[in-house]
Coordinates of C-alpha atoms in Angstrom, one line a residue:
M1 CA 0.0 0.0 0.0
V2 CA 1.3 3.4 -1.0
K3 CA 1.1 6.0 1.9
K4 CA -0.7 9.3 1.2
K5 CA 2.4 11.4 1.6
Q6 CA 4.7 9.0 -0.2
V7 CA 6.1 9.9 -3.6
L8 CA 5.1 7.4 -6.3
F9 CA 7.5 7.0 -9.3
L10 CA 6.9 4.3 -11.9
E11 CA 9.3 3.3 -14.7
P12 CA 7.8 2.8 -18.1
G13 CA 6.4 -0.7 -18.5
S14 CA 6.2 -1.3 -14.7
A15 CA 2.4 -1.0 -14.5
E16 CA -0.1 -3.7 -15.2
S17 CA -1.5 -3.9 -18.8
F18 CA -4.5 -5.9 -20.0
V19 CA -6.9 -6.2 -22.9
L20 CA -10.7 -5.8 -22.1
K21 CA -13.1 -6.6 -25.0
G22 CA -10.4 -5.7 -27.5
I23 CA -9.4 -2.4 -25.8
Q24 CA -5.8 -2.1 -24.6
I25 CA -5.6 -0.7 -21.0
D26 CA -2.4 0.2 -19.3
Q27 CA -2.7 0.9 -15.6
L28 CA -0.7 4.1 -14.8
L29 CA -1.5 4.2 -11.1
P30 CA -1.5 1.0 -9.0
R31 CA -5.0 0.3 -7.5
D32 CA -3.7 0.5 -4.0
A33 CA -2.0 3.9 -4.5
C34 CA -5.0 6.1 -4.4
E35 CA -8.7 5.8 -3.4
Q36 CA -9.8 9.1 -4.9
F37 CA -9.1 8.4 -8.6
S38 CA -7.6 6.0 -11.0
A39 CA -5.2 6.5 -13.9
Y40 CA -5.1 4.4 -17.1
L41 CA -3.9 4.8 -20.6
V42 CA -6.7 3.4 -22.8
R43 CA -6.0 2.6 -26.5
M44 CA -9.0 2.1 -28.7
G45 CA -8.8 1.3 -32.4
P46 CA -11.1 2.8 -35.1
F47 CA -14.8 2.1 -34.6
Q48 CA -14.4 0.5 -31.2
N49 CA -16.9 0.9 -28.4
K50 CA -16.5 0.8 -24.6
Q51 CA -19.8 -0.4 -23.1
P52 CA -21.6 1.6 -20.5
S53 CA -20.2 1.4 -17.0
Y54 CA -20.0 3.2 -13.7
H55 CA -17.9 3.1 -10.5
K56 CA -19.1 3.2 -6.9
R57 CA -15.9 4.9 -5.7
G58 CA -13.2 7.1 -7.2
E59 CA -13.3 9.6 -10.0
E60 CA -12.0 9.0 -13.5
L61 CA -10.1 11.7 -15.4
Y62 CA -9.8 11.4 -19.2
Y63 CA -7.6 13.2 -21.7
V64 CA -7.8 12.5 -25.4
I65 CA -4.2 12.2 -26.8
S66 CA -5.2 11.5 -30.4
G67 CA -8.2 10.5 -32.6
S68 CA -11.8 11.3 -32.4
G69 CA -15.1 9.8 -31.2
Q70 CA -17.9 10.3 -28.8
A71 CA -18.5 10.0 -25.1
I72 CA -21.9 9.6 -23.5
L73 CA -21.6 10.9 -19.9
D74 CA -24.7 10.7 -17.7
G75 CA -26.9 10.5 -20.8
K76 CA -25.4 13.5 -22.6
N77 CA -23.4 13.2 -25.8
Y78 CA -20.0 14.9 -26.2
D79 CA -17.7 14.9 -29.3
L80 CA -14.2 13.9 -28.5
R81 CA -11.0 15.0 -30.3
K82 CA -7.4 15.5 -29.5
G83 CA -7.0 17.8 -26.4
C84 CA -10.4 17.1 -24.8
F85 CA -10.4 16.5 -21.1
F86 CA -13.2 15.4 -18.9
R87 CA -14.0 14.1 -15.4
V88 CA -16.4 11.3 -14.5
P89 CA -17.5 11.4 -10.8
P90 CA -18.5 8.1 -9.0
G91 CA -21.9 6.8 -9.9
I92 CA -22.1 8.4 -13.4
V93 CA -22.7 6.0 -16.3
H94 CA -20.2 6.6 -19.1
Q95 CA -19.4 5.0 -22.4
F96 CA -17.2 5.8 -25.4
S97 CA -16.9 5.1 -29.1
T98 CA -14.2 5.9 -31.7
S99 CA -14.6 7.1 -35.3

């Protein structure tokens, strides 16, 4: 367990990576490092969809590095493109698709 006031430094490739329904997910922040939010690098190919989900605890922060698509956040549609940033609080249903 990482302590609250402990510095966390990770070398490239040291975090867990997995594929979920064809979507590559690299965990940037170990699950036990922070209860307030999570950090992942999510790579989606063209015309991929992430099914609706929500989380009971912890916020999710997203930044679009490249590409375009759409997010549905709490029932509202948002166009995504490079440079977009958004926050998803606990309990909010969210899903994504790429173009």
